[in-house]
Coordinates of C-alpha atoms in Angstrom, one line a residue:
Chain I
M1 CA 3.1 -58.8 99.2
N2 CA 0.3 -56.3 99.3
Q3 CA 1.0 -55.6 103.0
L4 CA 4.7 -55.2 102.3
L5 CA 4.0 -52.5 99.6
R6 CA 1.7 -50.6 102.0
L7 CA 4.3 -50.7 104.7
I8 CA 6.9 -49.3 102.4
F9 CA 4.6 -46.6 101.3
I10 CA 3.8 -45.5 104.9
I11 CA 7.5 -45.4 105.7
I12 CA 8.2 -43.2 102.7
A13 CA 5.3 -40.9 103.6
L14 CA 6.5 -40.6 107.1
L15 CA 10.0 -39.8 106.0
A16 CA 8.9 -37.2 103.5
S17 CA 6.2 -35.5 105.5
P18 CA 8.3 -33.1 107.5
L19 CA 10.1 -31.9 104.3
Q20 CA 6.8 -31.6 102.4
A21 CA 5.1 -29.6 105.1
G22 CA 2.9 -27.0 103.4
V23 CA 3.0 -23.2 103.8
V24 CA 0.0 -21.7 105.5
V25 CA -1.2 -18.1 105.5
I26 CA -2.2 -16.9 108.9
V27 CA -3.9 -14.0 110.5
N28 CA -4.7 -12.9 114.0
S29 CA -7.3 -15.3 115.4
E30 CA -9.5 -12.3 116.1
N31 CA -9.5 -11.3 112.4
A32 CA -12.9 -11.7 110.8
T33 CA -11.5 -13.1 107.7
S34 CA -12.1 -16.8 107.6
D35 CA -10.4 -17.8 104.4
F36 CA -8.6 -16.3 101.3
S37 CA -9.0 -17.5 97.7
Q38 CA -5.8 -17.8 95.8
R39 CA -6.6 -14.8 93.7
Q40 CA -7.3 -12.7 96.8
L41 CA -4.0 -13.8 98.2
V42 CA -2.1 -13.0 95.0
D43 CA -3.7 -9.5 94.8
L44 CA -2.9 -8.9 98.4
Y45 CA 0.8 -9.9 98.3
M46 CA 1.4 -8.4 94.9
G47 CA 0.0 -5.0 96.0
R48 CA -3.2 -4.9 94.0
D49 CA -5.7 -5.1 96.8
L50 CA -4.4 -4.3 100.3
Y51 CA -7.8 -4.5 102.1
F52 CA -9.6 -7.2 103.9
S53 CA -13.2 -7.8 103.1
N54 CA -14.2 -5.7 106.2
G55 CA -12.4 -2.7 104.7
E56 CA -9.4 -2.8 107.1
M57 CA -6.0 -2.4 105.4
A58 CA -3.9 -5.4 105.7
L59 CA -0.3 -5.4 107.1
R60 CA 1.5 -7.9 104.9
L61 CA 4.4 -9.6 106.3
D62 CA 7.2 -11.3 104.3
Q63 CA 9.9 -13.6 105.5
S64 CA 13.7 -13.3 105.0
P65 CA 14.6 -13.2 101.3
T66 CA 16.9 -16.1 101.7
S67 CA 14.5 -18.3 103.7
K68 CA 13.0 -21.5 102.2
V69 CA 9.5 -20.7 103.3
R70 CA 9.6 -17.5 101.3
H71 CA 10.8 -19.3 98.3
D72 CA 8.1 -22.0 98.7
F73 CA 5.4 -19.4 99.3
Y74 CA 6.0 -17.4 96.1
K75 CA 6.8 -20.5 94.0
N76 CA 3.5 -22.1 95.1
L77 CA 1.4 -18.9 95.0
V78 CA 2.5 -17.3 91.6
G79 CA 5.0 -19.7 90.2
K80 CA 7.9 -17.1 90.5
S81 CA 11.2 -17.1 92.2
V82 CA 12.1 -14.7 95.0
A83 CA 14.4 -12.9 92.6
Q84 CA 11.6 -12.4 90.1
I85 CA 9.4 -11.0 92.9
N86 CA 12.2 -8.7 93.9
A87 CA 12.4 -7.5 90.4
Y88 CA 8.7 -6.9 90.3
W89 CA 8.9 -4.6 93.3
A90 CA 12.0 -3.0 92.1
R91 CA 10.1 -2.1 88.9
L92 CA 7.4 -0.4 91.0
L93 CA 9.7 1.3 93.4
F94 CA 10.0 4.5 91.4
T95 CA 6.3 5.0 91.0
G96 CA 6.1 5.5 94.8
R97 CA 2.7 4.0 94.9
A98 CA 3.1 0.3 95.5
S99 CA 5.2 -1.1 98.3
P100 CA 6.3 -4.6 99.0
P101 CA 5.2 -6.5 102.2
Q102 CA 7.2 -5.8 105.4
V103 CA 10.0 -8.2 105.9
I104 CA 10.2 -10.1 109.2
S105 CA 13.4 -12.0 109.7
D106 CA 11.9 -15.4 110.9
S107 CA 8.7 -17.3 111.6
E108 CA 8.8 -16.5 115.3
G109 CA 8.8 -12.8 114.4
V110 CA 5.9 -13.3 112.0
L111 CA 3.9 -15.1 114.7
K112 CA 4.6 -12.4 117.2
A113 CA 3.6 -9.6 114.8
I114 CA 0.4 -11.3 113.9
R115 CA -0.6 -11.9 117.5
N116 CA 0.0 -8.2 118.2
N117 CA -1.8 -6.8 115.1
A118 CA -5.3 -7.9 114.2
N119 CA -4.8 -6.7 110.6
A120 CA -1.5 -8.4 110.1
V121 CA -1.2 -11.3 107.6
G122 CA 1.8 -13.6 107.1
Y123 CA 2.9 -17.0 106.2
I124 CA 4.8 -19.7 108.0
N125 CA 5.5 -23.4 107.6
E126 CA 2.6 -25.4 108.7
S127 CA 4.8 -27.2 111.2
E128 CA 5.5 -23.9 113.0
L129 CA 1.9 -23.1 113.7
A130 CA 1.3 -21.8 117.2
P131 CA -1.8 -20.6 119.2
G132 CA -3.1 -17.1 118.7
V133 CA -3.2 -17.2 114.9
K134 CA -5.5 -18.9 112.4
V135 CA -4.9 -20.4 109.0
V136 CA -6.8 -18.6 106.2
A137 CA -5.2 -20.3 103.3
R138 CA -2.8 -23.1 102.4
V139 CA -0.3 -22.6 99.7
D140 CA 0.8 -25.9 98.3
Chain X
M1 CA 18.3 9.2 0.1
S2 CA 18.6 10.3 3.6
T3 CA 15.7 10.0 6.0
R4 CA 14.8 12.5 8.6
F5 CA 15.8 11.3 12.0
W6 CA 12.3 11.2 13.4
Q7 CA 11.2 9.2 10.4
S8 CA 14.0 6.7 10.9
L9 CA 13.5 3.1 11.9
P10 CA 15.6 3.4 15.1
F11 CA 13.8 6.5 16.3
Q12 CA 10.4 5.0 15.6
T13 CA 11.3 1.8 17.3
G14 CA 12.9 3.6 20.2
C15 CA 9.8 5.8 20.6
S16 CA 7.5 2.8 20.6
I17 CA 9.6 1.1 23.2
A18 CA 9.9 4.3 25.3
L19 CA 6.1 4.8 25.1
G20 CA 5.5 1.1 26.1
S21 CA 7.9 1.3 28.9
I22 CA 6.5 4.6 30.2
L23 CA 3.0 3.0 30.3
L24 CA 4.4 -0.1 31.9
T25 CA 6.4 1.9 34.4
L26 CA 3.2 3.9 35.3
V27 CA 1.2 0.7 35.7
L28 CA 3.9 -1.0 37.6
S29 CA 4.5 2.1 39.8
I30 CA 0.9 2.0 41.0
S31 CA 1.1 -1.7 41.9
V32 CA 4.6 -1.3 43.3
Y33 CA 3.4 1.6 45.4
N34 CA 0.4 -0.4 46.7
S35 CA 2.4 -3.5 47.5
T36 CA 5.1 -1.3 49.0
V37 CA 2.6 0.3 51.3
E38 CA 1.4 -3.1 52.3
T39 CA 4.9 -4.3 52.9
V40 CA 5.7 -1.1 54.9
I41 CA 2.6 -1.5 57.0
D42 CA 3.4 -5.2 57.6
D43 CA 6.9 -4.2 58.5
S44 CA 5.7 -1.4 60.8
N45 CA 3.2 -3.7 62.5
H46 CA 5.9 -6.3 63.0
R47 CA 8.2 -3.7 64.6
I48 CA 5.4 -2.5 66.8
S49 CA 4.8 -6.1 67.9
Q50 CA 8.4 -6.5 68.8
L51 CA 8.4 -3.1 70.6
I52 CA 5.3 -4.1 72.6
S53 CA 6.8 -7.4 73.6
T54 CA 9.7 -5.6 75.3
V55 CA 7.3 -3.6 77.5
E56 CA 4.6 -6.2 77.7
I57 CA 5.4 -7.3 81.3
S58 CA 5.6 -3.8 82.6
A59 CA 2.4 -2.9 80.8
A60 CA 0.7 -5.9 82.3
I61 CA 2.0 -5.0 85.8
A62 CA 0.7 -1.4 85.3
A63 CA -2.7 -2.7 84.2
Y64 CA -2.7 -5.3 87.0
L65 CA -1.9 -2.7 89.6
E66 CA -3.7 0.1 87.8
N67 CA -0.5 2.0 88.3
N68 CA -0.7 5.3 86.4
E69 CA 2.9 6.2 86.8
L70 CA 4.2 3.0 85.5
G71 CA 1.5 3.0 82.7
L72 CA 2.4 6.6 81.7
D73 CA 6.0 5.7 81.7
I74 CA 5.3 2.9 79.3
T75 CA 3.0 4.8 76.9
R76 CA 5.3 7.8 76.8
G77 CA 8.2 5.5 76.0
L78 CA 6.2 3.9 73.2
I79 CA 5.3 7.1 71.4
R80 CA 8.9 8.1 71.3
N81 CA 9.3 5.5 68.5
D82 CA 8.6 7.1 65.2
I83 CA 6.5 4.2 64.1
V84 CA 3.9 4.8 66.8
S85 CA 1.7 7.9 66.8
G86 CA -0.5 7.1 69.8
V87 CA -1.0 4.6 72.6
I88 CA -3.8 3.7 74.9
L89 CA -3.1 1.5 78.0
H90 CA -6.3 0.4 79.6
S91 CA -7.1 -2.0 82.5
E92 CA -10.1 -4.1 82.9
S93 CA -11.3 -2.1 85.8
G94 CA -11.3 1.2 83.9
M95 CA -7.9 2.8 84.0
R96 CA -7.1 4.7 80.7
I97 CA -3.7 6.1 79.9
I98 CA -3.4 7.9 76.6
S99 CA -0.2 9.2 75.0
G100 CA 0.6 10.8 71.7
S101 CA -2.0 12.0 69.2
P102 CA -5.5 11.0 70.1
F103 CA -7.2 8.3 68.1
H104 CA -10.2 6.0 68.2
F105 CA -9.4 2.5 69.3
K106 CA -11.8 1.1 66.8
D107 CA -9.8 2.5 63.9
N108 CA -8.9 0.0 61.2
D109 CA -5.1 0.3 61.6
V110 CA -5.1 0.2 65.4
L111 CA -3.3 -2.7 66.9
L112 CA -4.5 -4.3 70.1
F113 CA -2.2 -6.2 72.4
P114 CA -4.1 -7.9 75.3
L115 CA -2.4 -7.9 78.6
V116 CA -2.7 -10.8 81.1
S117 CA -2.0 -10.8 84.7
P118 CA 1.7 -11.3 85.4
F119 CA 0.8 -13.8 88.1
M120 CA -2.2 -15.6 86.8
A121 CA -1.9 -16.5 83.2
D122 CA -5.7 -17.0 82.7
E123 CA -6.6 -13.5 84.0
K124 CA -6.9 -10.7 81.5
V125 CA -5.9 -7.4 83.1
G126 CA -6.2 -5.0 80.2
G127 CA -4.7 -4.1 76.8
L128 CA -2.6 -1.8 74.8
F129 CA -4.0 0.0 71.8
V130 CA -1.3 1.2 69.4
K131 CA -1.9 3.5 66.5
P132 CA 0.9 3.1 63.9
N133 CA 2.4 6.4 62.5
Q134 CA 0.7 6.8 59.2
N135 CA 3.0 9.6 58.1
N136 CA 6.0 7.5 58.7
I137 CA 4.5 4.6 56.8
D138 CA 3.5 6.9 53.9
A139 CA 7.0 8.5 53.8
Q140 CA 8.7 5.1 53.8
A141 CA 6.3 3.7 51.2
K142 CA 6.8 6.7 49.0
K143 CA 10.6 6.5 49.4
T144 CA 10.6 2.8 48.5
A145 CA 8.1 3.3 45.6
E146 CA 10.2 6.2 44.3
L147 CA 13.3 4.1 44.3
H148 CA 11.4 1.3 42.4
V149 CA 10.0 3.8 39.8
V150 CA 13.4 5.4 39.3
T151 CA 15.0 2.0 38.9
L152 CA 12.3 1.0 36.4
A153 CA 12.6 4.2 34.5
V154 CA 16.4 3.9 34.2
H155 CA 16.0 0.3 33.2
S156 CA 13.5 1.3 30.5
L157 CA 15.7 4.1 29.3
M158 CA 18.7 1.8 29.0
I159 CA 16.7 -0.8 27.1
T160 CA 15.3 1.9 24.8
L161 CA 18.8 3.3 24.0
F162 CA 20.1 -0.2 23.5
V163 CA 17.3 -1.1 21.1
I164 CA 17.8 2.1 19.2
F165 CA 21.5 1.3 19.0
L166 CA 20.8 -2.3 17.9
V167 CA 18.2 -1.4 15.3
N168 CA 20.5 1.3 14.0
S169 CA 23.6 -0.9 13.7
R170 CA 22.0 -4.2 12.8
L171 CA 19.1 -3.0 10.6
T172 CA 19.2 0.6 9.4
K173 CA 22.9 0.9 8.6
P174 CA 23.0 -2.2 6.4
L175 CA 19.7 -1.2 4.8
M176 CA 21.0 2.4 4.1
K177 CA 24.1 0.9 2.6
L178 CA 22.1 -1.4 0.4
A179 CA 19.8 1.4 -0.6
G180 CA 22.8 3.5 -1.5
A181 CA 24.4 0.7 -3.5
L182 CA 21.1 -0.1 -5.2
H183 CA 20.7 3.5 -6.2
K184 CA 24.0 3.5 -8.1
I185 CA 23.2 0.4 -10.1
E186 CA 21.9 1.1 -13.6
P187 CA 19.0 -1.1 -14.6
G188 CA 20.1 -3.8 -17.0
S189 CA 23.8 -3.5 -16.0
D190 CA 25.9 -6.4 -14.8
E191 CA 26.5 -4.8 -11.4
R192 CA 25.1 -6.7 -8.4
L193 CA 24.8 -5.9 -4.7
Q194 CA 27.6 -7.2 -2.5
Y195 CA 26.5 -9.6 0.3
P196 CA 27.1 -7.8 3.6
K197 CA 29.5 -10.0 5.6
Q198 CA 27.6 -10.1 8.9
H199 CA 24.2 -10.6 7.3
M200 CA 25.0 -13.6 5.0
N201 CA 22.3 -15.8 6.5
D202 CA 19.7 -13.4 7.9
E203 CA 16.8 -11.5 6.4
I204 CA 19.1 -8.8 4.9
G205 CA 21.1 -11.5 3.2
L206 CA 17.9 -12.8 1.8
L207 CA 16.9 -9.4 0.6
V208 CA 20.2 -8.9 -1.1
R209 CA 19.8 -12.3 -2.8
D210 CA 16.3 -11.4 -4.0
I211 CA 17.3 -8.0 -5.2
N212 CA 20.2 -9.5 -7.2
Q213 CA 17.8 -12.0 -8.7
L214 CA 15.5 -9.2 -9.6
L215 CA 18.4 -7.2 -11.1
G216 CA 19.3 -10.2 -13.1
S217 CA 15.8 -10.8 -14.5
A218 CA 15.5 -7.0 -15.2
K219 CA 18.7 -7.2 -17.2
N220 CA 17.4 -10.2 -19.1
T221 CA 14.1 -8.5 -19.8
L222 CA 15.8 -5.3 -21.0
E223 CA 18.1 -7.2 -23.2
G224 CA 15.3 -9.2 -24.7
E225 CA 13.5 -5.9 -25.4
R226 CA 16.5 -4.4 -27.0
R227 CA 17.0 -7.4 -29.2
L228 CA 13.3 -7.3 -30.2
R229 CA 13.7 -3.6 -31.1
E230 CA 16.7 -4.3 -33.2
Y231 CA 14.9 -7.1 -34.9
V232 CA 11.9 -4.8 -35.6
E233 CA 14.2 -2.1 -37.0
T234 CA 16.0 -4.6 -39.3
L235 CA 12.6 -5.9 -40.4
E236 CA 11.4 -2.4 -41.2
K237 CA 14.5 -1.5 -43.1
Q238 CA 14.2 -4.7 -45.1
T239 CA 10.5 -4.1 -45.8
R240 CA 11.3 -0.5 -47.0
K241 CA 14.1 -1.8 -49.2
E242 CA 11.8 -4.6 -50.6
A243 CA 9.3 -1.9 -51.4
E244 CA 11.8 0.2 -53.3
R245 CA 14.0 -2.5 -54.9
D246 CA 13.4 -5.2 -57.4
P247 CA 13.9 -8.4 -55.5
L248 CA 15.8 -10.2 -58.2
T249 CA 18.3 -7.6 -59.4
N250 CA 18.3 -5.3 -56.3
L251 CA 17.9 -2.4 -58.6
L252 CA 15.2 0.3 -58.0
N253 CA 11.8 -0.9 -59.1
R254 CA 9.7 1.1 -61.5
R255 CA 7.6 2.9 -59.0
S256 CA 10.4 4.1 -56.8
G257 CA 12.5 4.7 -59.8
E258 CA 10.0 7.1 -61.2
R259 CA 9.9 8.9 -57.9
A260 CA 13.7 9.1 -57.9
I261 CA 13.8 10.5 -61.4
A262 CA 11.1 13.1 -60.6
K263 CA 13.3 14.2 -57.7
A264 CA 16.4 14.3 -59.8
L265 CA 14.8 16.3 -62.5
K266 CA 13.7 18.9 -59.9
K267 CA 17.2 19.1 -58.6
S268 CA 18.6 19.5 -62.2
E269 CA 16.1 22.3 -62.8
A270 CA 17.3 24.0 -59.7
D271 CA 21.0 23.4 -60.5
N272 CA 20.5 24.1 -64.2
T273 CA 22.2 20.9 -65.2
R274 CA 21.5 18.4 -67.9
C275 CA 20.3 14.8 -67.7
A276 CA 19.7 11.9 -70.1
I277 CA 17.2 9.1 -69.9
L278 CA 18.4 5.8 -71.4
L279 CA 15.8 3.1 -72.0
I280 CA 17.5 -0.3 -72.5
D281 CA 15.8 -3.3 -74.0
L282 CA 17.8 -6.6 -74.0
D283 CA 18.0 -8.0 -77.6
R284 CA 18.3 -11.8 -77.0
F285 CA 16.9 -12.3 -73.6
K286 CA 13.7 -14.2 -74.6
P287 CA 15.4 -17.0 -76.4
I288 CA 17.6 -17.6 -73.4
N289 CA 14.6 -17.7 -71.1
D290 CA 12.9 -20.1 -73.5
T291 CA 15.9 -22.3 -74.1
Y292 CA 17.6 -22.5 -70.7
G293 CA 14.7 -21.9 -68.4
H294 CA 13.7 -19.1 -66.0
E295 CA 16.5 -19.7 -63.7
A296 CA 19.1 -19.0 -66.4
G297 CA 17.0 -16.0 -67.4
D298 CA 17.0 -14.7 -63.8
Q299 CA 20.8 -15.3 -63.6
T300 CA 21.2 -13.4 -66.8
L301 CA 19.2 -10.4 -65.5
I302 CA 21.2 -10.3 -62.3
T303 CA 24.5 -10.3 -64.4
I304 CA 23.1 -7.5 -66.6
A305 CA 22.1 -5.5 -63.6
D306 CA 25.5 -5.9 -62.0
R307 CA 27.2 -4.8 -65.3
L308 CA 25.0 -1.8 -65.5
T309 CA 25.7 -0.8 -61.9
N310 CA 29.4 -1.3 -62.4
T311 CA 29.5 0.7 -65.6
L312 CA 27.7 3.7 -64.3
R313 CA 28.6 6.2 -61.6
K314 CA 27.1 6.0 -58.2
S315 CA 25.0 9.1 -58.7
D316 CA 23.3 7.7 -61.8
I317 CA 19.9 6.0 -61.3
V318 CA 19.5 2.5 -62.6
I319 CA 16.0 1.1 -62.6
R320 CA 14.5 -2.3 -63.6
W321 CA 11.8 -0.9 -65.8
G322 CA 10.1 -4.3 -66.3
G323 CA 10.7 -7.7 -67.9
D324 CA 14.0 -7.3 -69.8
E325 CA 13.8 -3.5 -69.8
F326 CA 16.1 -1.2 -67.8
L327 CA 15.9 2.5 -67.5
I328 CA 18.9 4.7 -66.6
M329 CA 19.2 8.3 -65.8
V330 CA 22.6 9.8 -66.2
R331 CA 23.3 13.1 -64.7
Q332 CA 25.7 15.8 -65.8
G333 CA 28.7 15.8 -63.6
H334 CA 31.3 18.5 -63.5
S335 CA 32.0 18.3 -67.2
D336 CA 29.6 18.2 -70.1
L337 CA 27.3 15.2 -70.4
K338 CA 28.8 13.0 -73.1
I339 CA 25.9 10.7 -73.7
N340 CA 27.4 8.9 -76.6
V341 CA 30.3 7.7 -74.6
V342 CA 28.0 6.4 -71.9
A343 CA 25.8 4.6 -74.4
E344 CA 28.8 3.0 -76.0
K345 CA 30.1 1.8 -72.7
I346 CA 26.8 0.3 -71.8
L347 CA 26.5 -1.5 -75.2
Q348 CA 30.0 -2.8 -74.7
A349 CA 29.2 -4.1 -71.2
L350 CA 26.0 -5.8 -72.4
A351 CA 27.5 -7.3 -75.5
A352 CA 30.1 -9.3 -73.5
D353 CA 29.4 -13.0 -73.2
I354 CA 27.4 -14.3 -70.3
A355 CA 27.9 -17.7 -68.8
I356 CA 24.5 -19.4 -69.0
N357 CA 25.9 -22.7 -67.5
D358 CA 29.3 -24.5 -67.4
T359 CA 29.5 -24.9 -71.1
V360 CA 27.3 -22.4 -72.7
R361 CA 28.1 -18.7 -73.1
E362 CA 25.8 -16.3 -74.8
S363 CA 26.0 -12.6 -75.9
I364 CA 22.8 -10.8 -75.1
G365 CA 23.2 -7.3 -76.6
A366 CA 20.8 -4.4 -76.1
S367 CA 18.9 -1.6 -77.9
I368 CA 19.0 1.8 -76.2
G369 CA 16.7 4.7 -76.7
I370 CA 17.8 8.1 -75.3
S371 CA 16.0 11.3 -74.5
L372 CA 17.6 14.4 -73.1
Y373 CA 16.6 16.9 -70.5
P374 CA 15.9 19.7 -71.0
E375 CA 16.5 19.7 -74.8
H376 CA 13.7 17.1 -75.6
A377 CA 11.4 17.6 -72.8
T378 CA 11.2 18.6 -69.1
D379 CA 8.4 16.2 -68.1
S380 CA 9.5 12.8 -67.0
A381 CA 6.6 11.0 -68.7
L382 CA 7.4 12.6 -72.0
L383 CA 11.1 11.9 -71.6
F384 CA 10.2 8.2 -71.0
D385 CA 8.0 8.2 -74.0
L386 CA 10.6 9.8 -76.3
A387 CA 13.2 7.4 -75.1
D388 CA 10.9 4.5 -75.7
K389 CA 10.3 5.7 -79.3
A390 CA 14.0 6.1 -79.9
M391 CA 14.6 2.6 -78.5
Y392 CA 11.9 1.1 -81.0
R393 CA 13.6 2.8 -83.8
I394 CA 16.8 1.1 -83.1
K395 CA 15.1 -2.2 -82.6
R396 CA 13.5 -1.9 -86.0
S397 CA 16.7 -0.9 -87.7
G398 CA 18.7 -3.9 -86.5
R399 CA 19.3 -3.9 -82.8
N400 CA 22.5 -3.6 -80.6
G401 CA 22.8 0.1 -80.9
Y402 CA 21.5 3.3 -79.5
S403 CA 19.4 6.0 -80.8
I404 CA 18.9 9.6 -79.4
H405 CA 15.6 11.2 -80.0
E406 CA 15.7 13.6 -82.9
P407 CA 13.1 16.4 -82.6
A408 CA 13.5 17.5 -86.1
G409 CA 13.0 14.0 -87.5
M410 CA 16.7 13.5 -88.1
K411 CA 18.2 10.1 -87.5
S412 CA 21.2 9.3 -85.6
Q413 CA 22.6 5.8 -85.3
A414 CA 25.6 4.2 -83.8

């Protein structure tokens, strides 16, 4: 009985795991930053603090507005929908001071941009991780 | 009758009410103003809260990002509302954006709205200080208070006028009418106030009832007094008469008779006329008194007196001189005084039978002595004396006759 329950649990976990894969924040593996707190991440992506701890300005990368990863990222990070985040930036657009992260169409592009720029920061599905980048935060 | 207007009941009542309502209005106005100011401040604060809630997210973003442009846009927008005079938007890390008239954020009336991070609900990113527009609040409070005061004043005025009208129509008019009617009523008369129809059962009706009762008792009192006066007058008249008249025969008594004769003599002297004094003594009166009793005697005297009065003229004086003596003064009329005729008439009258009782009749008879004025004397006492002497003469010589005084000692006998 007990063994049967455990087996069922494992099967469910296996089935669910690819769907539930977390979103990870990545930087160039040469970037000195080892990890971000949630607050640092929020301030970075919402345009409050655009600098790494070493004083270098971060190049923030966003994914396609329709992508699931972008939806998950903002939902998990600040509890807001993509549309709400768009509204946020739209509100700030006229001030000319704050700008949203640069949009890259897919995870491949994000990985490529990070590998090429030591100060770039982006997010992808954990399952899409590839060499040349390092995870500095998990957004669950 | 008429009262001056400012002394009238309606005016005085109206004045009192007006004064009271003015005081009340003043007191109420102050409290109304104070509560109005509070209400207006509450209202203004509520509106400011609503206003802030519409810009809260933007303000939080501005504070979060320390974005001056966005912050300025918000604060400028806020002071465009006439309920706000000044706004400070500050962020935790030191940004300060000030719009409108400057103020100190520690002022009592300043409202503080804390701003939290748009992304992390537990992170405070700054705040909004809002200074409400005091002028606007004052103006609005004043306007509302003025409206209240005017309403109160109009209300008071209406009530005052209404009370004046009521007092006038319900109290003064009926009272004036009563006063007028009462004025016309003579004390002691049978007139009474009419009951006013509308005031049958109220205090005015009661007043009318009491006044009518009073009029009634006044009438009774006056009537009683009048009766008493009449009674006293009758009594006085009777007393006077009793003093002058002999109670039995109702002829003049001796005292008042002497007075009347003295007066008559004076008049004769002035008119130059003649008079005669006749002293009459009843011949057989004592035996009747002795035989048939005093009552019969009294009755006889009354009869004699009546016969004398009837025989003589009204202007002659008939006196009960005492006991069974009578004295008469006969005055000269238009013609000569014919004393003999008079004396004969008297004798005849007294000689007639008198009914003593149902069966007995007696003739009394009299002796008369006569003196004449002014031939014998001019003094009444002397005239009486001469008449008395003449009367005794006739008594001695056989009674039932008359004798005139004879100065020369001559005798005359009928």
